[in-house]
Coordinates of C-alpha atoms (C1' of nucleotides) in Angstrom, one line a residue:
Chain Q
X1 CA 31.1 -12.6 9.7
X2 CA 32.6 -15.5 7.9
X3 CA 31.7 -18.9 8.6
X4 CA 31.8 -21.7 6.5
X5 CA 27.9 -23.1 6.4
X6 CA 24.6 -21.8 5.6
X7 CA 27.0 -20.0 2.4
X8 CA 26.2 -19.9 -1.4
X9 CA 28.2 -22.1 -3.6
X10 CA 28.5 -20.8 -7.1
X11 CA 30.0 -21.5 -10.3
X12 CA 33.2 -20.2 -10.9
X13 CA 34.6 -19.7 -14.2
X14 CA 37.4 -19.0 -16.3
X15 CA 37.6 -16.4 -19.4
X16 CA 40.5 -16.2 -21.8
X17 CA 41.1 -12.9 -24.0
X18 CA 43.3 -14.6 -26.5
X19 CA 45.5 -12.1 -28.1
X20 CA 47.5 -12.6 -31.3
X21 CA 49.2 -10.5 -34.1
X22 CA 49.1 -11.1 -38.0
X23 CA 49.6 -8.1 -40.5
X24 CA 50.2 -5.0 -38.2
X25 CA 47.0 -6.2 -36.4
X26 CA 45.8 -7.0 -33.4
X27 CA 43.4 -9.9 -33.3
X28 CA 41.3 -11.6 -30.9
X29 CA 40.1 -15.5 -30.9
X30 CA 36.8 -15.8 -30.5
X31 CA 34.5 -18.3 -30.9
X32 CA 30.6 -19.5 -31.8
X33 CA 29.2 -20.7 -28.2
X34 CA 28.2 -24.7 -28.7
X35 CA 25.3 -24.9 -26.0
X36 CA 22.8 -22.8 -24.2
X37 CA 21.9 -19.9 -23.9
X38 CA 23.0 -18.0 -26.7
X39 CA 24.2 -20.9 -28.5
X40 CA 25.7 -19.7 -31.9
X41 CA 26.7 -15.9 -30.7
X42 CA 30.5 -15.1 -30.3
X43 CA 32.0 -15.4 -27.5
X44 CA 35.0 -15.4 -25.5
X45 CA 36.5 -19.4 -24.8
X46 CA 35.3 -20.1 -21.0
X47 CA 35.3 -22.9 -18.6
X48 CA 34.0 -24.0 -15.3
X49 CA 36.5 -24.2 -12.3
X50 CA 36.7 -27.7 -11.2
X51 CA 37.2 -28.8 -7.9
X52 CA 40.8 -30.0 -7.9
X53 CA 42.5 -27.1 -10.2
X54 CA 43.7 -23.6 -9.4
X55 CA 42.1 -20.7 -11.4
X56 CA 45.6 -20.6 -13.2
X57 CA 45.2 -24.2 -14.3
X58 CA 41.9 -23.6 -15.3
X59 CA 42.3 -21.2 -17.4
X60 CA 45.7 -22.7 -18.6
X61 CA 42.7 -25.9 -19.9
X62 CA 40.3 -24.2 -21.0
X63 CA 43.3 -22.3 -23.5
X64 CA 44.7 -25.8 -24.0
X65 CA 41.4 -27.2 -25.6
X66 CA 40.9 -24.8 -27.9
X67 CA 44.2 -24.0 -29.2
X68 CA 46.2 -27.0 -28.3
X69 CA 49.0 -24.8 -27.0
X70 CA 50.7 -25.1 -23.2
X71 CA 53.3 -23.1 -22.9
X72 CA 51.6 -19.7 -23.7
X73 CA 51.6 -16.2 -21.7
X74 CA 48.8 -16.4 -19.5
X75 CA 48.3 -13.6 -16.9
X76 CA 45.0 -12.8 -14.7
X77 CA 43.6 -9.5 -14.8
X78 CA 40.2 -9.3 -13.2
X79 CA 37.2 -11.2 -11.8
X80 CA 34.1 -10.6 -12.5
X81 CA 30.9 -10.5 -10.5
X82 CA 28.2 -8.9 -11.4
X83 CA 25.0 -10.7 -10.1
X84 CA 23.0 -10.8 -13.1
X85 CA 26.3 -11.2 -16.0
X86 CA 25.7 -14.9 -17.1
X87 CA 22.0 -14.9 -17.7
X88 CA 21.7 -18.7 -17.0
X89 CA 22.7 -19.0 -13.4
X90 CA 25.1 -17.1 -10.9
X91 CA 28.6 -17.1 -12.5
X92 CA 31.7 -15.5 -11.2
X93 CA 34.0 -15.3 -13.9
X94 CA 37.8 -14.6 -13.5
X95 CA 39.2 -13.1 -16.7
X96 CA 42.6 -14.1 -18.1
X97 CA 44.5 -12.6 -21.2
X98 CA 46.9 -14.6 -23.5
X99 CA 49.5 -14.0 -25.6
X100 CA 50.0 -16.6 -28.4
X101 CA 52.0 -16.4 -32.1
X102 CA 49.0 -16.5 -34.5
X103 CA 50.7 -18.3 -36.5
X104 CA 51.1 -21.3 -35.1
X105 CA 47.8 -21.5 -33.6
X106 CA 46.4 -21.2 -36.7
X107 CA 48.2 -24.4 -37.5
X108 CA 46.3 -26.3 -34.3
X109 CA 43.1 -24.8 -34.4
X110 CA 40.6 -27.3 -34.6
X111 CA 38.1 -26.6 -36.9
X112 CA 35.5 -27.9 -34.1
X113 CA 35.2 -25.0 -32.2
X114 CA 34.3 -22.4 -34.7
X115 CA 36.9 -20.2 -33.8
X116 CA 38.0 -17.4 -35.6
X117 CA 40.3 -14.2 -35.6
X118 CA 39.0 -10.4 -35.1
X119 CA 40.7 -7.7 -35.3
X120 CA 40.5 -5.7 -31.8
X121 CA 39.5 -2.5 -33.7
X122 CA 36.5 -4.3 -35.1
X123 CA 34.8 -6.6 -32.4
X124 CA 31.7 -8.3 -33.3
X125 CA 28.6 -8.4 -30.1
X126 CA 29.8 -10.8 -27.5
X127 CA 27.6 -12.4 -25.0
X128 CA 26.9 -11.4 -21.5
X129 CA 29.5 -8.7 -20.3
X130 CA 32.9 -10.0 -22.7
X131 CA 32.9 -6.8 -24.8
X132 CA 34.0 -5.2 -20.8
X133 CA 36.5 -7.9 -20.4
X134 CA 37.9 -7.4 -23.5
X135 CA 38.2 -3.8 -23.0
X136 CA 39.8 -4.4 -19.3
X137 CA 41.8 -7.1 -20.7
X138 CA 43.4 -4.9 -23.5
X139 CA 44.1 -2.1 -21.0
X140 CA 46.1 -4.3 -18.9
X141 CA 47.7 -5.4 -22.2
X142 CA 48.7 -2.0 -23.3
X143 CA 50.1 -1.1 -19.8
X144 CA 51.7 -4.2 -19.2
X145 CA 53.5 -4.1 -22.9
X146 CA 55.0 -0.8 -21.8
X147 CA 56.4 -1.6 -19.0
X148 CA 57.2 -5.2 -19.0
X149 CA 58.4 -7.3 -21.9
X150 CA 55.5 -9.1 -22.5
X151 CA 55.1 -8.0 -26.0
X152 CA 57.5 -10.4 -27.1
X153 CA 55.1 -13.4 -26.6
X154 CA 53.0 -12.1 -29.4
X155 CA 56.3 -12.4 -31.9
X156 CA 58.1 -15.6 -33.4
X157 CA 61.2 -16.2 -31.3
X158 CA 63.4 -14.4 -33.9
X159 CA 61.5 -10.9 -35.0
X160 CA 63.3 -7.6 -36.9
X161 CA 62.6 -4.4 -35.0
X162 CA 60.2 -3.5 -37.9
X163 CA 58.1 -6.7 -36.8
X164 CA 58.6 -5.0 -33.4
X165 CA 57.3 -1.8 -34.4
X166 CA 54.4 -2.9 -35.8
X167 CA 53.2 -4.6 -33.0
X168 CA 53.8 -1.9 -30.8
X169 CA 51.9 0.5 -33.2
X170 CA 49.1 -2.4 -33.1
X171 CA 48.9 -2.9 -29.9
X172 CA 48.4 0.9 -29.1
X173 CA 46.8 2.2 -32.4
X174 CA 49.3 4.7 -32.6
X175 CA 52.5 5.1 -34.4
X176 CA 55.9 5.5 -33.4
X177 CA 58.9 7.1 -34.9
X178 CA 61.3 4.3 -36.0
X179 CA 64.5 6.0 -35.2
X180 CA 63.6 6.7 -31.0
X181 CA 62.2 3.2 -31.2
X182 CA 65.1 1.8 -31.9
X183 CA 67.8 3.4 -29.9
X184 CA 65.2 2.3 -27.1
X185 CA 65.6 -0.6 -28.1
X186 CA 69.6 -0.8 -28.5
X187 CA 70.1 0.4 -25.1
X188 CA 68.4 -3.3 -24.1
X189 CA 71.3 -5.3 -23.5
X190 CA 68.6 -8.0 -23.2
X191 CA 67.8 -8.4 -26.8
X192 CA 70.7 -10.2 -28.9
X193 CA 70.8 -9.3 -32.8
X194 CA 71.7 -12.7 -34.4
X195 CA 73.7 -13.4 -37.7
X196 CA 70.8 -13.7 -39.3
X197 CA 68.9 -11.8 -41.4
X198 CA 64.9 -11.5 -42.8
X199 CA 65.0 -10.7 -46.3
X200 CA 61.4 -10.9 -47.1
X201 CA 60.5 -7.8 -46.0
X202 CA 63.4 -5.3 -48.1
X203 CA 66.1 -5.4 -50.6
X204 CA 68.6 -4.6 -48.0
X205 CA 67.0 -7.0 -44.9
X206 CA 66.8 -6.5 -41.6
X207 CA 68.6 -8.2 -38.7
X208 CA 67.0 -10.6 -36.8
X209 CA 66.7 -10.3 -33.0
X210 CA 66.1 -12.0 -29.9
X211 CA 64.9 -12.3 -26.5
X212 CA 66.8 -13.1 -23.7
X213 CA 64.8 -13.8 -20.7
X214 CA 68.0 -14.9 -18.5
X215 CA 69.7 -11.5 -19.1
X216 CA 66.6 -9.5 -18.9
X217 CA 65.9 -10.7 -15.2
X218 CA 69.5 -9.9 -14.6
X219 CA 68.9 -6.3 -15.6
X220 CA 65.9 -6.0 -13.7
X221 CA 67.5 -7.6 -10.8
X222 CA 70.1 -4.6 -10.9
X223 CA 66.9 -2.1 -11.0
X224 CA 66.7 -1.2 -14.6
X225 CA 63.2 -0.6 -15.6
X226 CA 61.7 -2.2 -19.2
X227 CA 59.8 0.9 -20.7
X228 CA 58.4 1.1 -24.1
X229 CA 55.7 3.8 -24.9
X230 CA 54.4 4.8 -28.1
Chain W
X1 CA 33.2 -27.3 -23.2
X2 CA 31.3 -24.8 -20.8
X3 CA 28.0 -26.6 -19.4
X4 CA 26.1 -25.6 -16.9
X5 CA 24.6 -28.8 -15.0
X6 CA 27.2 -31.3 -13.1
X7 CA 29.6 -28.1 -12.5
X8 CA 30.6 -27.9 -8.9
X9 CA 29.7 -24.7 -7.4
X10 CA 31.8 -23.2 -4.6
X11 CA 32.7 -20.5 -2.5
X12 CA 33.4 -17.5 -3.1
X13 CA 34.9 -14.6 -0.4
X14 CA 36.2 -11.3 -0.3
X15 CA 39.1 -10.4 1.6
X16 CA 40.0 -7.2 2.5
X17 CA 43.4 -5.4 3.0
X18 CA 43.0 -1.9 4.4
X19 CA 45.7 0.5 4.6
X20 CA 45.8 3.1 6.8
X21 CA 47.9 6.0 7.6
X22 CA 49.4 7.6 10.7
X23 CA 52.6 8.9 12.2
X24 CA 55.0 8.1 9.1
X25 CA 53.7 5.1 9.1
X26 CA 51.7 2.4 6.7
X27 CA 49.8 0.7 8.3
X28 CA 47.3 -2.7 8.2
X29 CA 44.2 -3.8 9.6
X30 CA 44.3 -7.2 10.7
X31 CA 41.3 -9.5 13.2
X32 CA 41.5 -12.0 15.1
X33 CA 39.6 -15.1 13.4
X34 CA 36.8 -15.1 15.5
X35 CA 35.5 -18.8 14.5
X36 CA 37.0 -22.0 13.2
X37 CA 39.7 -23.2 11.7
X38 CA 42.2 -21.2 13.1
X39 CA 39.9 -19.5 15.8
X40 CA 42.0 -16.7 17.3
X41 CA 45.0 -16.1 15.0
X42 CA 45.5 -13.4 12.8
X43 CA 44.0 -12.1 9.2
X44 CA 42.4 -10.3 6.6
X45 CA 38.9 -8.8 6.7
X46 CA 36.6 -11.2 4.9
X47 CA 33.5 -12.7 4.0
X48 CA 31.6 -15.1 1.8
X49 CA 30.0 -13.7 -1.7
X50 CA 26.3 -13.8 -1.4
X51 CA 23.4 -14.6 -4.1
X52 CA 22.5 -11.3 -4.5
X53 CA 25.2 -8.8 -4.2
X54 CA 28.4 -8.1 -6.7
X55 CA 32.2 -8.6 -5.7
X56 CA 31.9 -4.8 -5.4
X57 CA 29.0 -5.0 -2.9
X58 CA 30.7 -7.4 -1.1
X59 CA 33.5 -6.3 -0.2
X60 CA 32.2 -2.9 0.4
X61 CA 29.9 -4.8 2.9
X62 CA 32.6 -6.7 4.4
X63 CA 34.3 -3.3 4.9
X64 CA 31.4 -1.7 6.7
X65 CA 30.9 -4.5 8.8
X66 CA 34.3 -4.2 10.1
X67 CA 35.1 -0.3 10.1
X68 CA 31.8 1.1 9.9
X69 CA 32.6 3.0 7.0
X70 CA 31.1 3.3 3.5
X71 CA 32.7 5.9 1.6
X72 CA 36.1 4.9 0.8
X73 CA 38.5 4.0 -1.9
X74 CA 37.9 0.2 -2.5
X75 CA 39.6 -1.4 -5.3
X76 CA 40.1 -5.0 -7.1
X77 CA 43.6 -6.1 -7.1
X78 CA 43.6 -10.2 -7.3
X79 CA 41.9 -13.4 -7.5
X80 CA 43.2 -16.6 -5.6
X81 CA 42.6 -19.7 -6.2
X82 CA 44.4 -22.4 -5.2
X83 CA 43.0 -25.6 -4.5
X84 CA 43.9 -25.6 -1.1
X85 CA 44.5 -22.1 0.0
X86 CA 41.5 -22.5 2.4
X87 CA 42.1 -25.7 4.5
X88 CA 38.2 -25.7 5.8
X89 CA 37.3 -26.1 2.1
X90 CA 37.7 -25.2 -1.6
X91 CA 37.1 -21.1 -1.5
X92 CA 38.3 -18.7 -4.0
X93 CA 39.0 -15.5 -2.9
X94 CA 38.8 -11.8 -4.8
X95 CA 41.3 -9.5 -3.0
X96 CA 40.1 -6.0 -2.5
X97 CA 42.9 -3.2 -1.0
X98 CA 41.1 -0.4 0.8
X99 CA 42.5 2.9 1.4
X100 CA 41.1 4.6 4.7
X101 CA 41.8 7.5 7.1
X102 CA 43.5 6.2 10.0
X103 CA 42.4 8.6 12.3
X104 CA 38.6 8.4 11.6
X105 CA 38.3 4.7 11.4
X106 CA 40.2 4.3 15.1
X107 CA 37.3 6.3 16.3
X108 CA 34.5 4.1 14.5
X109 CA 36.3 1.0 15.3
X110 CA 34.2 -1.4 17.2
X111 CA 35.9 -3.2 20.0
X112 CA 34.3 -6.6 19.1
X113 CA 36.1 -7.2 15.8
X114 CA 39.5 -7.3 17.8
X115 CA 40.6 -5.3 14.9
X116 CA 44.5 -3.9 15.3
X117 CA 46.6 -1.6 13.1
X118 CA 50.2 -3.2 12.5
X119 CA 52.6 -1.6 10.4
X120 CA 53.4 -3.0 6.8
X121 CA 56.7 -3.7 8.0
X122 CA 56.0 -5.7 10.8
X123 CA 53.5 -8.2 9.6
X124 CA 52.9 -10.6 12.0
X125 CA 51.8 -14.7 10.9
X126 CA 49.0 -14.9 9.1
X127 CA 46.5 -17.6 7.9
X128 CA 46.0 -19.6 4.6
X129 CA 47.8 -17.1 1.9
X130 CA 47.0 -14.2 3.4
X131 CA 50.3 -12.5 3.6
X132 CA 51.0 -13.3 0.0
X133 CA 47.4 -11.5 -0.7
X134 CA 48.8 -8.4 1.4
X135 CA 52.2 -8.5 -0.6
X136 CA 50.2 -8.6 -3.5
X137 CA 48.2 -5.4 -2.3
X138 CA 51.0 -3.4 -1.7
X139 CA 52.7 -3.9 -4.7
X140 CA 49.7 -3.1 -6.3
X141 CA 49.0 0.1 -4.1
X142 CA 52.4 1.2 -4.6
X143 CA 52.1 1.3 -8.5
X144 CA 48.7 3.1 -8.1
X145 CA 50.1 5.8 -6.2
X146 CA 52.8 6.4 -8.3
X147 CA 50.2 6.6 -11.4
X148 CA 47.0 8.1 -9.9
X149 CA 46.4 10.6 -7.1
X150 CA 45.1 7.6 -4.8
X151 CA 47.4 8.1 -2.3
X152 CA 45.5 11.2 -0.9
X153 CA 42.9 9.0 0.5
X154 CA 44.9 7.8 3.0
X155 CA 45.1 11.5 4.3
X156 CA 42.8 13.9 5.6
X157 CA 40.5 16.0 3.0
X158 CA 43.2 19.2 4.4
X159 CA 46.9 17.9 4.5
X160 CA 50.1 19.9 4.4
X161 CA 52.8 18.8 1.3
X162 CA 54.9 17.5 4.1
X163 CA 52.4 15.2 5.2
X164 CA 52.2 14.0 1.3
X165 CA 55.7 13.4 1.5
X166 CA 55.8 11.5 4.8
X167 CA 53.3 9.0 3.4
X168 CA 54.5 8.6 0.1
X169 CA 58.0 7.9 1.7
X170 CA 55.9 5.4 4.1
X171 CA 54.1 4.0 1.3
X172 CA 57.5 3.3 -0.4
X173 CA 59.7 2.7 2.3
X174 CA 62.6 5.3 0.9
X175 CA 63.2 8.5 1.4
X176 CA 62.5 12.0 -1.0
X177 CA 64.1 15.0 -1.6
X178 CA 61.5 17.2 -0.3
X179 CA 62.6 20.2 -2.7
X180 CA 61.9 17.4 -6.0
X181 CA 58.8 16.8 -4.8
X182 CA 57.1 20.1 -3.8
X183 CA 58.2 21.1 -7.3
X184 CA 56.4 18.1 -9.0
X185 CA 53.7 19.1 -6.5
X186 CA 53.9 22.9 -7.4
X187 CA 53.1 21.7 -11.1
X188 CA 49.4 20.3 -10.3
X189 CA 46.9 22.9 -10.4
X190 CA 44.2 20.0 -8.7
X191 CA 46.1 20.8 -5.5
X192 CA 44.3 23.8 -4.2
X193 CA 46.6 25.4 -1.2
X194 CA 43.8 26.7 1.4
X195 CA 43.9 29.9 3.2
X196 CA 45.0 27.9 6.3
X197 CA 47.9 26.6 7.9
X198 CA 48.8 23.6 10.3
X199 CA 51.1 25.1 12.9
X200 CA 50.8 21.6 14.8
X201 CA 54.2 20.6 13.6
X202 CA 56.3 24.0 13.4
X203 CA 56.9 27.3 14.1
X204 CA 56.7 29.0 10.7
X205 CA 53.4 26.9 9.9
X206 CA 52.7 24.5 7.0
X207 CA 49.8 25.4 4.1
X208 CA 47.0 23.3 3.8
X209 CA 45.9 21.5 0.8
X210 CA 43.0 20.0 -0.8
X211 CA 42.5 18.0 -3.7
X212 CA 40.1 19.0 -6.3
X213 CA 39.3 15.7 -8.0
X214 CA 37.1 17.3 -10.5
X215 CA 40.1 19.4 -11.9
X216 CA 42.1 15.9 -11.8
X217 CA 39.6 14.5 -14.0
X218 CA 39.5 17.8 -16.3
X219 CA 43.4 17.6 -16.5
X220 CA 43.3 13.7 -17.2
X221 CA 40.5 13.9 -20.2
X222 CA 43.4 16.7 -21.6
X223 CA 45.9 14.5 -21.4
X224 CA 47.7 15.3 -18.5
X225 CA 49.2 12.3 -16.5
X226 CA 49.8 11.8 -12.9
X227 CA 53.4 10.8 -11.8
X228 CA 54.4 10.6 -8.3
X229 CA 57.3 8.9 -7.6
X230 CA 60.0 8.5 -4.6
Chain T
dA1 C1' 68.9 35.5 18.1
dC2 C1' 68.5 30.9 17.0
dA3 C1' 66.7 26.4 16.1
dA4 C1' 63.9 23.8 13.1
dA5 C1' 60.5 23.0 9.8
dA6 C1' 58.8 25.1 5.5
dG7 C1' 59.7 26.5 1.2
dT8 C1' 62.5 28.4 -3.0
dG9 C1' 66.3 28.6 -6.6
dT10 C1' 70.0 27.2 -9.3
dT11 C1' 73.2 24.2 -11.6
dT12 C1' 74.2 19.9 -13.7
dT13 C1' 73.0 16.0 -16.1
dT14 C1' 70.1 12.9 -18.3
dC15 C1' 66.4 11.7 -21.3
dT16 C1' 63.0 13.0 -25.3
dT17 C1' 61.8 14.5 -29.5
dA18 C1' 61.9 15.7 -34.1
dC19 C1' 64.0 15.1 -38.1
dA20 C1' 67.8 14.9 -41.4
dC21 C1' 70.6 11.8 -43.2
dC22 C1' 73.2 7.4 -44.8
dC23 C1' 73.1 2.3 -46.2
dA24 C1' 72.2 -1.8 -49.0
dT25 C1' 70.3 -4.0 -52.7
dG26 C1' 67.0 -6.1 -56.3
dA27 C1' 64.7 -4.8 -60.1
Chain A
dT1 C1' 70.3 4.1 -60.9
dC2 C1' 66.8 4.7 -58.1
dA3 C1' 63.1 3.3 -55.1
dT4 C1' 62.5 1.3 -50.7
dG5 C1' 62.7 -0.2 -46.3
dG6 C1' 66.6 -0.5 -42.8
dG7 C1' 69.3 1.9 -39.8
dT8 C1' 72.3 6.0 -37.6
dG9 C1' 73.3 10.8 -35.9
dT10 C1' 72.4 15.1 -33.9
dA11 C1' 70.8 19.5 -32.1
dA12 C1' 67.2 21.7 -29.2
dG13 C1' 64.6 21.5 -25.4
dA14 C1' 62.3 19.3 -21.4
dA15 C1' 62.6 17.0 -17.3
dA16 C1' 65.0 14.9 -13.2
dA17 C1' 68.4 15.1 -9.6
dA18 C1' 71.3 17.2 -6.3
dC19 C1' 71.9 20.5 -3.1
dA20 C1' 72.6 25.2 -1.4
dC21 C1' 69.9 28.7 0.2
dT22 C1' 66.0 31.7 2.3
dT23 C1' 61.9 32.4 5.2
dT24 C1' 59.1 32.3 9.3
dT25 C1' 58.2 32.3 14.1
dG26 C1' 57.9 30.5 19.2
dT27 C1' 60.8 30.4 22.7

DNA sequence: ACAAAAGTGTTTTTCTTACACCCATGA
DNA sequence: TCATGGGTGTAAGAAAAACACTTTTGT
């Protein structure tokens, strides 16, 4: 059984599927690895586990460094061990998703790191076994979006259910019928219509909404269920 | 960035939490640390990740060593990795929930292993994080059995609907209308009533079922989706 | 014949779905 | 005034929930 000597140590690592949304897409950041082996191919943005940081922390780093952002939706999904998946030496890799507003990290991205946006529905080869984490990852994505309000993260803080929509539709590769959509949606006591309106989309313009994580955790603390399906 | 050399390697373990299933009751199958730290006290079913197997392998092997099975439902739920979750020293751990047949494994159980079945609602202390990997599980196996016909794995291959019922209602901790839920279960043409009945718990006699997990899979590639819920 | 588990039916209410319709406004 | 996205209403039907009811059989 267990015991602590005479045991392999391996490397440990840290993969981020960085999701974002531009144009009634769903991208992807990906970027051109730096070093060996396979230096130049895409790949997803990875780091080593160091000693003194949790995996959460880890991957909340690696994210940092390449996009500059901190306070971004970052959820595990899976690890990863095959024996032979990083050609270079024994890796166990634990695979996080993110949720980050495109536009913004387009702002920050360092030019440095070669990264660049794909849309989901149009992946280029990845190294070792990413093109599996990416499908695993956008599984979890889609199931989580329906049933927890995650989607959100993907969105400015102030969206128009169309933005909302769109996403959805994006996220799922589906599309939705805009009237059921939003009576969903005006059942959710948890999303605040403000004064304010987005004109750039229509003549007439559509109402900005919000987010409210405060009153959303009070509805789920009185058992109502977030459920949004395509 | 990601480089290979100076990267601290460490270890890696699988833990184990198997469910089991008898007399109403969900159960848990806890050891008795048979070596230091914490010699003696109780938790999970693990082992260190070797060079040569896959997180799959090992906690299948882990499983084995412990239950002496090799054919059961094994699945991923969770990585953990905080920096000091393992006092002994710096381990990250891949959670694996295993879903077993009570019954069979009491008989295959070797004494040596001081292995015990506790119910989930009497947990007793456990080390490092364990319990929060077991709350973990259960979440996770409670979701799973309300979206995918796992839940007959912790049953016999012939069970009667009341049987279903009693473990879902363990599984969830609430109680069912048992006319709702035949009816749901009326609707699935994977569960195959046999030409047999259990007269262990009644006069009148319950029908056996099975389930047919190649007319699941026929009804899932057609779009049908499993829903089973308290 | 009756107790007790097994199993069926029926009514009520709630949620989905599909789709027709109205609204506001800049060009 | 009309085209266009934004937004509402509603009728038909499906599904869930609640619960009363029947069936079987050993004792």
């Amino acid at each position: 059984m267990k015991a602590y000597d005479q045991q392999s140590r391996l490397l440990v690592a840290v993969d981020c599927i960085i999701f974002g949304f531009k144009e009634g897409k769903l991208n992807l950041l990906l970027i051109r690895r730096d070093f060996e082996p396979r230096r130049g191919e895409w790949s997803l943005m990875g780091g080593f586990l160091k000693e003194d940081e949790s995996l959460d922390d880890a991957a909340a780093r690696v994210l940092k460094e390449l996009t500059g952002l901190t306070e971004v939706y970052l959820e595990q999904f899976r690890a990863f061990g095959e024996v032979n998946r990083d050609e270079a030496e024994r890796t166990v890799s634990v695979g996080y998703y993110a949720l980050v507003e495109q536009p913004v990290v387009d702002k920050q991205l360092s030019r440095d790191y070669a990264a660049h946006w794909v849309s989901v529905d149009d992946i280029p080869p990845l190294v070792f076994d990413h093109r599996e984490m990416v499908a695993a990852a956008l599984r979890r994505l889609r199931h989580r979006a329906t049933h927890e309000p995650v989607g959100f993260e993907l969105l400015p803080e102030k969206f128009t259910i169309t933005q909302l929509q769109a996403l959805y539709e994006g996220i799922f590769g589906t599309s939705i019928d805009a009237g059921n959509f939003r009576r969903r949606l005006r059942k959710m006591d948890y999303l605040e219509r403000l004064a304010e309106k987005d004109t750039s989309g229509s003549r007439k313009g559509a109402w900005y909404y919000q987010f409210k994580s405060e009153r959303y955790a009070a509805a789920k603390s009185e058992g109502s269920d977030f459920l949004l399906k395509p």
